[in-house]
Structure formats: structure tokens, C-alpha cells
Short mmCIF file of C-alpha atoms in Angstrom, two decimals:
data_model
loop_
_atom_site.label_atom_id
_atom_site.label_comp_id
_atom_site.label_asym_id
_atom_site.label_seq_id
_atom_site.Cartn_x
_atom_site.Cartn_y
_atom_site.Cartn_z
CA MET C 1 -16.97 -7.58 32.80
CA PHE C 2 -16.39 -4.85 30.21
CA SER C 3 -17.97 -2.15 32.35
CA GLY C 4 -15.62 -3.22 35.20
CA ALA C 5 -12.58 -3.04 32.91
CA TYR C 6 -13.73 0.33 31.56
CA ALA C 7 -14.25 1.68 35.09
CA SER C 8 -10.80 0.43 36.05
CA LEU C 9 -9.28 2.14 33.02
CA ARG C 10 -11.15 5.34 33.80
CA LYS C 11 -9.80 5.28 37.33
CA MET C 12 -6.26 4.71 36.11
CA ARG C 13 -6.61 7.56 33.65
CA TYR C 14 -8.02 9.74 36.43
CA ASP C 15 -5.11 8.81 38.71
CA PHE C 16 -2.65 9.59 35.95
CA ILE C 17 -4.35 12.92 35.17
CA MET C 18 -4.38 13.84 38.86
CA ALA C 19 -0.69 12.90 39.11
CA SER C 20 -0.03 15.13 36.07
CA PHE C 21 -2.03 17.94 37.69
CA PHE C 22 -0.04 17.73 40.91
CA ARG C 23 3.12 17.71 38.85
CA LYS C 24 1.96 20.99 37.27
CA LEU C 25 1.59 22.45 40.76
CA ARG C 26 5.34 22.05 41.14
CA ARG C 27 5.67 25.02 38.80
CA VAL C 28 4.60 27.31 41.63
CA LYS C 29 7.81 26.85 43.58
CA SER C 30 10.66 28.91 42.17
CA GLN C 31 14.40 29.24 42.47
CA LYS C 32 15.80 32.74 42.63
CA VAL C 33 18.39 33.61 40.02
CA ARG C 34 20.15 36.85 40.85
CA ALA C 35 21.29 38.94 37.92
CA VAL C 36 22.69 42.40 37.41
CA TYR C 37 22.22 44.53 34.32
CA ASP C 38 25.30 46.21 32.89
CA ASP C 39 23.74 49.66 33.31
CA ASP C 40 23.69 49.02 37.07
CA LEU C 41 26.88 46.98 37.31
CA ILE C 42 29.41 49.31 35.67
CA PRO C 43 28.61 52.35 37.85
CA MET C 44 28.71 50.13 40.94
CA LEU C 45 32.09 48.69 40.01
CA GLU C 46 33.35 52.21 39.43
CA LYS C 47 32.02 53.38 42.79
CA LEU C 48 33.68 50.47 44.60
CA GLY C 49 36.98 50.99 42.78
CA PHE C 50 36.84 47.64 40.99
CA LEU C 51 36.46 49.17 37.54
CA ALA C 52 39.89 50.77 37.74
CA GLN C 53 41.37 47.48 38.97
CA ILE C 54 39.71 45.56 36.12
CA GLN C 55 41.01 48.05 33.56
CA ALA C 56 44.48 47.78 35.10
CA GLY C 57 44.34 43.97 34.83
CA GLU C 58 44.62 43.44 38.56
CA ILE C 59 41.56 41.23 39.01
CA LYS C 60 41.75 37.52 38.18
CA CYS C 61 39.08 34.90 37.69
CA LYS C 62 38.54 32.84 40.84
CA TYR C 63 38.56 29.49 39.01
CA THR C 64 40.92 29.91 36.08
CA GLY C 65 43.21 32.71 37.18
CA GLU C 66 42.79 34.52 33.86
CA GLN C 67 42.62 38.29 33.79
CA ILE C 68 39.11 39.65 34.17
CA THR C 69 38.10 42.28 31.64
CA LEU C 70 34.81 44.00 30.94
CA GLY C 71 34.57 41.72 27.91
CA ASN C 72 34.82 38.42 29.78
CA LEU C 73 33.27 39.19 33.17
CA HIS C 74 30.45 36.65 33.58
CA ALA C 75 29.45 36.66 37.24
CA ILE C 76 30.25 38.02 40.67
CA VAL C 77 30.08 36.16 43.95
CA ARG C 78 30.04 37.92 47.28
CA THR C 79 32.43 36.44 49.84
CA ALA C 80 33.07 37.16 53.51
CA ASP C 81 35.76 39.69 52.67
CA GLY C 82 34.74 41.07 49.30
CA PHE C 83 33.83 39.72 45.89
CA ASP C 84 35.02 36.94 43.59
CA PHE C 85 34.94 37.59 39.86
CA ILE C 86 34.16 34.78 37.42
CA SER C 87 35.11 34.84 33.76
CA ALA C 88 32.94 33.59 30.91
CA SER C 89 35.30 30.70 30.06
CA ALA C 90 33.79 27.24 29.94
CA VAL C 91 35.93 26.01 32.84
CA ALA C 92 34.93 28.88 35.09
CA ARG C 93 31.24 28.68 34.20
CA GLY C 94 31.31 24.94 34.73
CA LYS C 95 32.56 25.38 38.27
CA LEU C 96 29.83 27.80 39.28
CA LYS C 97 27.40 26.26 41.78
CA MET A 1 -25.73 65.70 66.73
CA TRP A 2 -24.68 62.63 68.62
CA ASN A 3 -26.84 60.42 66.44
CA PHE A 4 -25.37 62.05 63.36
CA LEU A 5 -21.86 61.28 64.56
CA ILE A 6 -22.75 57.69 65.32
CA SER A 7 -24.42 57.13 61.94
CA THR A 8 -21.47 58.75 60.16
CA TYR A 9 -19.11 56.48 62.10
CA HIS A 10 -21.09 53.38 61.07
CA THR A 11 -21.21 54.51 57.44
CA VAL A 12 -17.46 55.14 57.31
CA THR A 13 -16.70 51.83 59.06
CA ALA A 14 -18.93 49.88 56.70
CA SER A 15 -17.34 51.61 53.71
CA ALA A 16 -13.86 50.94 55.08
CA VAL A 17 -14.67 47.25 55.46
CA HIS A 18 -15.89 47.16 51.86
CA ILE A 19 -12.83 49.04 50.67
CA PHE A 20 -10.43 46.74 52.49
CA ALA A 21 -12.32 43.71 51.21
CA ALA A 22 -12.10 45.04 47.68
CA ILE A 23 -8.37 45.73 48.06
CA GLY A 24 -7.85 42.26 49.52
CA ALA A 25 -9.75 40.65 46.66
CA LEU A 26 -7.79 42.70 44.12
CA VAL A 27 -4.49 41.62 45.68
CA VAL A 28 -5.55 37.96 45.55
CA ILE A 29 -6.72 38.26 41.94
CA LEU A 30 -3.57 40.08 40.82
CA GLY A 31 -1.43 37.52 42.65
CA ALA A 32 -3.27 34.69 40.94
CA VAL A 33 -2.93 36.38 37.54
CA ASP A 34 0.78 36.97 38.16
CA LEU A 35 1.22 33.30 39.08
CA LEU A 36 -0.62 32.23 35.93
CA PHE A 37 1.69 34.40 33.83
CA LYS A 38 4.69 32.78 35.49
CA THR A 39 3.55 29.17 35.23
CA ILE A 40 1.73 28.96 31.90
CA PRO A 41 4.24 29.14 29.03
CA GLN A 42 1.79 30.71 26.57
CA LEU A 43 1.04 33.56 28.98
CA ALA A 44 4.76 34.00 29.65
CA GLU A 45 5.16 34.53 25.89
CA ILE A 46 2.50 37.26 25.98
CA LYS A 47 4.19 38.91 28.95
CA SER A 48 7.54 38.88 27.15
CA LYS A 49 6.03 40.44 24.02
CA PHE A 50 4.35 43.12 26.08
CA TRP A 51 7.59 44.19 27.76
CA HIS A 52 9.45 44.15 24.44
CA TRP A 53 6.76 46.31 22.87
CA LEU A 54 6.92 48.76 25.79
CA ALA A 55 10.71 48.86 25.69
CA ASP A 56 10.82 49.39 21.91
CA THR A 57 8.03 51.95 21.83
CA TYR A 58 8.89 54.12 24.81
CA ASN A 59 12.55 53.26 25.43
CA PHE A 60 12.01 52.89 29.18
CA ARG A 61 15.09 51.41 30.84
CA LYS A 62 12.97 49.52 33.34
CA ALA A 63 10.90 48.06 30.49
CA LYS A 64 14.12 46.88 28.81
CA LYS A 65 15.18 45.13 31.99
CA MET A 66 11.72 43.56 32.34
CA ALA A 67 11.90 42.41 28.71
CA VAL A 68 15.27 40.74 29.28
CA LYS A 69 14.05 39.19 32.53
CA SER A 70 10.87 37.82 30.96
CA ASP A 71 12.86 36.43 28.01
CA MET A 72 15.27 34.57 30.27
CA GLU A 73 12.51 33.21 32.45
CA LYS A 74 10.48 32.18 29.42
CA ILE A 75 13.35 30.26 27.83
CA ILE A 76 14.49 28.57 31.02
CA ASN A 77 11.05 27.76 32.37
CA HIS A 78 9.76 26.39 29.07
CA VAL A 79 12.21 23.52 29.37
CA VAL A 80 12.03 23.39 33.19
CA PHE A 81 8.30 22.66 32.98
CA GLN A 82 8.95 19.89 30.45
CA LEU A 83 11.73 18.44 32.57
CA GLN A 84 9.61 18.61 35.72
CA ASP A 85 7.23 16.16 34.02
CA GLU A 86 10.15 13.92 33.07
CA LEU A 87 12.32 14.05 36.18
CA PRO A 88 11.66 13.20 39.83
CA ARG A 89 9.84 15.70 42.02
CA GLY A 90 11.99 18.39 43.56
CA TRP A 91 14.84 18.19 41.08
CA LEU A 92 14.08 21.37 39.19
CA GLN A 93 12.24 24.55 40.14
CA ARG A 94 11.01 27.40 38.02
CA ALA A 95 13.56 30.18 37.59
CA ALA A 96 12.66 33.61 38.98
CA ILE A 97 15.13 36.29 37.90
CA LYS A 98 15.79 38.89 40.57
CA TRP A 99 17.61 42.01 39.50
CA VAL A 100 20.34 43.20 41.83
CA ARG A 101 20.60 46.96 41.88
CA ASP A 102 23.30 47.36 44.47
CA ILE A 103 25.85 44.57 44.90
CA THR A 104 27.08 46.11 48.14
CA LYS A 105 23.83 45.42 49.98
CA PRO A 106 23.93 42.02 51.75
CA ALA A 107 20.16 41.69 51.43
CA GLU A 108 20.47 41.81 47.63
CA THR A 109 23.69 39.80 47.40
CA PRO A 110 23.90 37.15 50.13
CA GLU A 111 27.27 35.57 50.69
CA GLY A 112 28.03 32.76 48.27
CA GLU A 113 25.22 33.66 45.90
CA VAL A 114 26.17 33.95 42.24
CA ILE A 115 25.12 37.16 40.51
CA LEU A 116 25.00 36.75 36.76
CA ARG A 117 25.93 39.62 34.54
CA VAL A 118 23.44 40.46 31.79
CA ARG A 119 24.56 42.67 28.93
CA PRO A 120 22.18 44.78 26.87
CA ASN A 121 21.68 45.01 23.13
CA ALA A 122 24.04 43.10 20.84
CA ASP A 123 25.42 40.85 23.58
CA GLN A 124 22.01 40.14 25.01
CA ASN A 125 21.53 36.81 23.26
CA LEU A 126 24.88 35.62 24.51
CA SER A 127 23.99 36.76 28.03
CA LEU A 128 20.76 34.85 27.64
CA ALA A 129 22.60 31.68 26.63
CA TYR A 130 25.11 32.02 29.47
CA GLY A 131 22.29 32.68 31.91
CA VAL A 132 20.41 29.57 30.82
CA HIS A 133 23.57 27.47 31.06
CA SER A 134 24.39 28.86 34.50
CA PHE A 135 20.90 28.09 35.73
CA PHE A 136 21.10 24.44 34.74
CA SER A 137 24.69 24.19 36.03
CA ARG A 138 23.33 24.89 39.47
CA ALA A 139 19.93 23.22 39.13
CA LEU A 140 20.94 19.80 37.80
CA PHE A 141 22.50 17.36 40.28
CA PRO A 142 22.11 19.55 43.36
CA LYS A 143 24.34 18.55 46.26
CA ILE A 144 25.98 15.64 44.40
CA GLY A 145 27.25 17.53 41.35
CA ASP A 146 30.85 17.54 42.60
CA LEU A 147 30.92 13.74 42.76
CA ILE A 148 29.90 13.29 39.15
CA PRO A 149 32.85 13.42 36.71
CA SER A 150 33.05 16.87 35.15
CA ASP A 151 32.70 15.62 31.58
CA ARG A 152 29.51 13.70 32.44
CA ARG A 153 28.05 16.59 34.38
CA GLY A 154 29.09 19.07 31.70
CA GLY A 155 27.65 16.95 28.90
CA ALA A 156 24.28 16.64 30.68
CA ILE A 157 24.08 20.38 31.38
CA LEU A 158 24.98 21.24 27.80
CA LEU A 159 22.34 18.88 26.43
CA VAL A 160 19.61 20.38 28.59
CA THR A 161 20.80 23.91 27.78
CA ARG A 162 20.67 23.17 24.07
CA ARG A 163 17.12 21.83 24.46
CA ALA A 164 16.12 25.10 26.15
CA LEU A 165 17.77 27.39 23.60
CA ALA A 166 16.84 25.39 20.49
CA SER A 167 13.18 25.37 21.54
CA HIS A 168 13.23 29.18 21.50
CA SER A 169 14.88 29.89 18.14
CA PRO A 170 17.36 28.38 15.64
CA SER A 171 19.63 31.42 16.06
CA LEU A 172 20.00 30.72 19.77
CA ARG A 173 20.83 27.10 18.99
CA THR A 174 23.55 28.28 16.58
CA LEU A 175 24.84 30.70 19.19
CA PHE A 176 24.91 27.84 21.70
CA GLU A 177 26.92 25.60 19.40
CA ASP A 178 29.34 28.34 18.30
CA ASN A 179 30.00 29.59 21.80
CA LEU A 180 29.04 27.40 24.74
CA LEU A 181 29.50 23.98 23.16
CA GLU A 182 32.68 24.93 21.31
CA GLN A 183 34.23 26.48 24.43
CA ALA A 184 33.31 23.47 26.56
CA ILE A 185 34.86 21.02 24.11
CA ARG A 186 38.07 23.04 23.86
CA ALA A 187 38.30 23.07 27.66
CA ASN A 188 37.64 19.32 27.96
CA ALA A 189 37.38 17.08 24.89
CA ASP A 190 35.64 14.34 26.91
CA VAL A 191 32.62 16.61 27.22
CA LEU A 192 31.90 16.07 23.52
CA THR A 193 31.90 12.29 23.98
CA SER A 194 29.47 12.54 26.89
CA PHE A 195 27.32 15.06 25.03
CA ASN A 196 27.01 12.79 21.99
CA GLU A 197 26.29 9.73 24.12
CA PHE A 198 23.58 11.55 26.06
CA GLU A 199 22.10 12.89 22.83
CA THR A 200 21.85 9.34 21.45
CA LEU A 201 20.08 8.21 24.62
CA ASP A 202 17.84 11.28 24.62
CA ASN A 203 16.64 10.43 21.11
CA ARG A 204 15.14 7.22 22.55
CA GLY A 205 13.88 8.80 25.76
CA PHE A 206 16.42 7.13 28.02
CA PHE A 207 18.33 10.25 29.05
CA THR A 208 15.80 11.84 31.40
CA SER A 209 13.81 8.67 32.13
CA ALA A 210 16.53 6.25 33.16
CA LEU A 211 20.06 7.66 32.83
CA LEU A 212 19.74 10.78 34.97
CA ARG A 213 17.86 8.79 37.61
CA GLU A 214 20.53 6.09 37.71
CA MET A 215 23.33 8.68 37.79
CA HIS A 216 21.63 10.32 40.75
CA GLU A 217 20.90 7.05 42.55
CA VAL A 218 24.42 5.66 42.11
CA THR A 219 25.99 8.88 43.36
CA LEU A 220 23.63 9.12 46.33
CA LEU A 221 24.17 5.50 47.39
CA ALA A 222 27.92 5.46 46.83
CA ARG A 223 28.91 8.83 48.24
CA PHE A 224 29.34 7.65 51.84
CA SER A 225 30.64 4.19 51.02
CA PRO A 226 34.00 2.79 49.87
CA LEU A 227 32.51 2.78 46.34
CA ARG A 228 32.71 6.56 46.29
CA THR A 229 35.96 6.45 44.33
CA THR A 230 34.38 4.25 41.66
CA ILE A 231 31.38 6.46 40.89
CA GLY A 232 32.92 7.59 37.60
CA THR A 233 33.59 4.02 36.48
CA GLU A 234 30.11 2.92 37.47
CA LEU A 235 28.49 5.79 35.56
CA THR A 236 30.53 4.98 32.47
CA SER A 237 29.40 1.38 32.70
CA ILE A 238 25.75 2.46 32.96
CA VAL A 239 26.07 4.76 29.96
CA LYS A 240 27.71 1.98 27.92
CA HIS A 241 24.96 -0.46 28.85
CA MET A 242 22.18 1.94 27.91
CA LEU A 243 23.91 2.82 24.63
CA ALA A 244 24.22 -0.87 23.74
CA PHE A 245 20.54 -1.36 24.60
CA ALA A 246 19.51 1.67 22.52
CA ARG A 247 21.65 0.47 19.59
CA GLU A 248 20.09 -2.99 19.63
CA LEU A 249 16.62 -1.48 19.83
CA GLY A 250 17.41 0.19 16.55
CA THR A 251 18.15 -3.20 14.97
CA GLY A 252 15.03 -4.78 16.50
CA ILE A 253 16.97 -7.59 18.17
CA VAL A 254 17.96 -7.06 21.78
CA THR A 255 20.34 -9.44 23.51
CA THR A 256 18.75 -10.91 26.63
CA ALA A 257 21.62 -9.64 28.76
CA HIS A 258 21.05 -6.05 27.70
CA TRP A 259 17.53 -5.80 29.07
CA SER A 260 19.00 -5.40 32.53
CA ARG A 261 22.18 -4.50 34.34
CA LYS A 262 23.39 -5.52 37.77
CA GLY A 263 26.05 -3.26 39.21
CA PRO A 264 27.79 -2.98 42.57
CA VAL A 265 25.58 -0.04 43.53
CA THR A 266 22.30 -0.31 41.60
CA SER A 267 20.64 -2.86 39.38
CA TYR A 268 17.92 -1.98 36.92
CA ALA A 269 15.98 -3.42 34.01
CA PHE A 270 13.85 -2.09 31.18
CA LEU A 271 10.35 -3.25 30.33
CA LEU A 272 9.14 -1.77 27.06
CA VAL A 273 5.40 -1.85 26.55
CA ALA A 274 4.23 -2.52 23.01
CA ARG A 275 0.78 -3.09 21.50
CA PRO A 276 -1.18 -5.64 23.56
CA ASP A 277 -1.48 -9.15 22.20
CA ASN A 278 -3.94 -11.90 23.20
CA ASN A 279 -2.27 -12.34 26.58
CA GLY A 280 -2.77 -8.71 27.59
CA VAL A 281 -0.72 -7.74 30.63
CA LYS A 282 0.21 -11.31 31.64
CA ASN A 283 3.44 -11.46 29.63
CA TYR A 284 4.64 -8.22 31.19
CA VAL A 285 3.90 -9.42 34.69
CA VAL A 286 5.83 -12.61 33.94
CA ARG A 287 8.79 -10.56 32.76
CA ALA A 288 8.61 -8.39 35.85
CA ARG A 289 8.75 -11.53 38.00
CA GLU A 290 11.72 -12.80 36.00
CA ARG A 291 13.57 -9.56 36.72
CA LEU A 292 12.79 -10.01 40.39
CA ALA A 293 14.27 -13.50 40.27
CA GLU A 294 17.41 -12.05 38.68
CA GLY A 295 17.82 -9.72 41.63
CA ILE A 296 16.89 -6.47 39.85
CA THR A 297 15.80 -3.73 42.24
CA ARG A 298 14.69 -0.99 39.84
CA LEU A 299 12.34 -1.60 36.93
CA TYR A 300 11.80 1.07 34.27
CA ILE A 301 8.56 0.60 32.34
CA LEU A 302 8.56 2.70 29.16
CA ALA A 303 5.73 2.99 26.67
CA ARG A 304 4.77 4.92 23.57
CA GLU A 305 2.13 7.63 23.70
CA GLU A 306 -0.34 5.47 21.71
CA GLN A 307 -0.07 2.67 24.27
CA LYS A 308 -0.61 4.91 27.29
CA ASP A 309 -3.82 3.23 28.47
CA PHE A 310 -2.41 -0.25 28.11
CA ALA A 311 0.84 0.82 29.77
CA LEU A 312 -1.11 2.13 32.75
CA GLN A 313 -2.74 -1.31 33.08
CA VAL A 314 0.66 -2.98 32.92
CA ILE A 315 2.08 -0.60 35.54
CA ARG A 316 -0.91 -1.15 37.78
CA GLU A 317 -0.72 -4.95 37.56
CA ILE A 318 3.01 -5.08 38.21
CA ALA A 319 2.62 -2.63 41.11
CA LYS A 320 0.19 -5.13 42.66
CA LEU A 321 3.03 -7.63 43.06
CA PRO A 322 4.00 -7.45 46.73
CA GLU A 323 7.70 -7.09 45.99
CA TYR A 324 7.28 -4.04 43.81
CA ARG A 325 6.39 -0.50 44.84
CA LEU A 326 5.43 2.13 42.27
CA ASP A 327 7.91 4.94 42.90
CA GLU A 328 6.69 7.40 40.27
CA THR A 329 5.22 7.82 36.81
CA PHE A 330 6.59 10.39 34.41
CA ASP A 331 6.38 11.72 30.88
CA LEU A 332 8.90 10.97 28.16
CA SER A 333 10.20 13.53 25.69
CA LYS A 334 10.63 10.69 23.20
CA ASP A 335 9.80 7.01 23.28
CA TYR A 336 12.06 4.05 22.53
CA ARG A 337 11.16 4.33 18.82
CA CYS A 338 12.34 7.99 18.75
CA HIS A 339 8.80 9.36 18.46
CA GLU A 340 7.59 12.31 20.48
CA GLY A 341 5.87 11.62 23.77
CA GLY A 342 5.42 8.51 25.85
CA ILE A 343 5.04 7.60 29.48
CA GLY A 344 7.27 5.85 31.93
CA ALA A 345 7.24 4.46 35.41
CA LEU A 346 9.82 3.40 37.92
CA LEU A 347 9.04 0.50 40.21
CA VAL A 348 11.43 -0.35 42.98
CA VAL A 349 11.76 -3.60 44.86
CA GLU A 350 10.78 -3.32 48.47
CA GLN A 351 12.41 -5.42 51.12
CA ILE A 352 9.50 -7.28 52.66
CA ALA A 353 9.98 -9.06 56.03
CA GLU A 354 9.17 -12.76 55.76
CA GLU A 355 6.61 -12.67 58.61
CA ASP A 356 4.66 -9.90 56.81
CA ASN A 357 4.50 -11.63 53.44
CA HIS A 358 0.87 -12.79 53.61
CA GLU A 359 -0.53 -10.63 50.76
CA PRO A 360 -2.95 -12.59 48.59
CA GLU A 361 -1.87 -13.01 44.97
CA THR A 362 -3.85 -10.63 42.77
CA SER A 363 -1.80 -10.54 39.58
CA ALA A 364 -3.31 -11.44 36.25
CA VAL A 365 -0.90 -14.38 35.90
CA LYS A 366 -2.11 -16.00 39.12
CA GLU A 367 -5.78 -15.36 38.30
CA ALA A 368 -5.30 -17.19 35.02
#
């Protein structure tokens, strides 16, 4: 009786360990997170003419409408006809998907 | 001469085969090593230190970028790996930072894709915190995020972000509170209420085990039904129920009604596994049957780390009941007594057709 209970417990532990192992295999799949370093971003913005527009206060955040500056620029999203600029405010960051 | 040419040809071919085989093996080994460094947190730490050392010693720009990338991945993935053990399969995936060098190239910046800005030097920690928060903003509640009230969604993302940053260093936790949390509360005061409520539930292991699952299930089931407009109300009701349950657990006396909740969309119950008494698993199976009789369709079995073996027996016996199906087992960050660790399981009630219900009774209760 005890050897049967012990074998059953061993099997359950084995099943649980195997389930944990297969859960660890999930780590292989990844989700790409695109990022741009400032050293690459600023020259690109300058080349595209956006830097001058940002410095002139002409670019607004897509979600909050606030003025985008080099201090609060958080993210860029490519659209069909250009780029959207996202500020670092909580509201704007919260709306990013 | 001809023989010489032929033998030279054979020698070169044989060597080429060996060379290609060696290159192939090297590629496989390097790929495996790279994967290990990405998926084992301790190796990710070593990789991060290496890039930092290279960047500090030789001031290579590329090494600096690699150091920032490995830091972000290390912080995010440390908590992603924990959450993968706590949450259902497929919810979260490991983050892989990809640097964009030219935002004008469609291959590097597909339409609709968010490109995070990362600042060097003094602002780097803040970039790190924003990056972590942005990752979880997109990773948690995929597809249904818009249906969840913004304060609930925001509170959940902030709690998970804090877990990620606090596990790395106290200074990042302070930075999180001074910047991200403070900004979020000023933008929407309700976020603080949700954050505190989720933190209370997280301290007893209910946040990732039961609450996030119920939030997801309710939203999924209600999104294409007339109940879609009541998702917010339903989620509030679930949070209130779980808070009341958690509060009573602290006092040691739980009202019978609070062990379960029947809502218009989902109904669930908790079964907490304690140290076995003389009856072993029987009492738990009886309680599981009682929940069935009440009409509960989702049963959360939660146990402390010390009771893992006994909990597995309980889960196994209840899963033998024909009405129940074991949906998944998972780890807990904390158990219902606020101690580290624990295991949980979710059993769901299957609709069984009457003509198929000929399964022999195998539960411990019936055998007794």
C-alpha cells in the first residue's frame, strides 16, 4: 500500500517537474522590442527635418497633444504617411500598444 | 598526373566536408550558448557585466549599446520568467531588444510598431524604467487591453513594472515611485486605488493566480455579448470579493459566502490546501463537490510551498471527478499566508453530455 502511494506521489512529482520544464521552454519564444539610441536618433531626426520642427515646437504628442521636445520625447511610431511622436507623460505612455 | 588530380580532388572534398561540418557544429553550439545566455537569468547577468566592462574599459559605442540592451533585457526577462510560471501559457514572452539604426527603413520600423527612445548616461535609468513599463503595457492583456478600464489596466501594469524594477535595485524602485507611479497617479487618481488593491492581493498570491485570470476570462467572455458594457463593474466586483476574502484570511475566519463568487459572466471558488489531517484528501474532494453543487465553474486550488506534495494529491483526486478538468498548474509568488512560494491549480467544470456520463467513481470519498 505504501509503495503504491509512494509511486503515485513520485509520478505526480514527475508530472509537475515535467510541466515546470515545459514551462521553462516557453522562455525560448521572444517578443521583439524595437528601440533607438539617442546617438542614432538625433542625427536621423535632423536628417529628416524633424529636429528643427521639434525645436520650433511644431510637433505634438499623438495622444495628449502636448508639445514634443527633446526632453519629453518617449517613442516614435511609423504610420502610413510619416511618424507619430509620443511624449513621456503617463497618459501617452499608457495608451501605447 | 590524372591520378594525382583525382586524389587531390578527393582530399580537398573530404577536407571541405569536415570544414563545413565543423562550421555547422560551431554555429549550433554558438546558437545554443546564445540561447542559454538569453534564457537563464544568471547567465544574462554575466553577459550584462561583460558588456558594461567592455564599454567602461574601451569606450566602444557599440559596447555601450549592448550594455544598455542587455540591462533592459535582464530586468524585463527576470520578471517575465517568473510571471511565465505564474500566468497562463502564451501570455508573456521574453523581451528581445532590437536596435533601430535607421527609422526611415520600413524593414527596421514596420508600420504601427512602437520604437522606444533610449537615452545614454544620466537618463539611462529613467529610459530603462520607461522601457520596462512600455514592454508590460503592451505585453499584459494583449488584444483585450482596451476593454479593461484604464485605471485597472494601469494599476496592474504598474505593479508588475515595480516588481521588475525593485528586483533589480532599490534605486530603480525609488526612480519608479518618483517618476512612473507619481505621474500615473497625477494623470488618474483611480490608478492609485487599483494599484493598492492589487498590491494587497499580490501579497497573498491572488493577483497573478486568480485575479488576472478572472479579469482576462470575464473580458474574453463578455466582449461580444451585451455584458460588454458592464465589464468594468464586473471587474470591480471581483476585486472587492477577493479583497474581502484576503482580509478575512488575515483574521483566520472566512465567511462561507466569501469562499466563492457567482457572477453574470464567471463564477469561481477558492480551495486552500493546508496541512493534511486524518481524512487526507477526502475533505477537499467533498468541498470540491459542494462547489459543483453551487454551480461554480472555476475552482482555484492554492497551497503553500511546504504542502506541495499533498496539494498535488488533492489536485489529482479532484481532477478525477468527471465534472472537473485540470486546466493548468502554476507557481505562486506568495501563498495565502504571505510567504514566498506556493503552487496553484485551476480546474474548470466541463459540460458533460448525459449519455456520456458513465465514468466509474474513483474519488477517495467514494472509495471510503
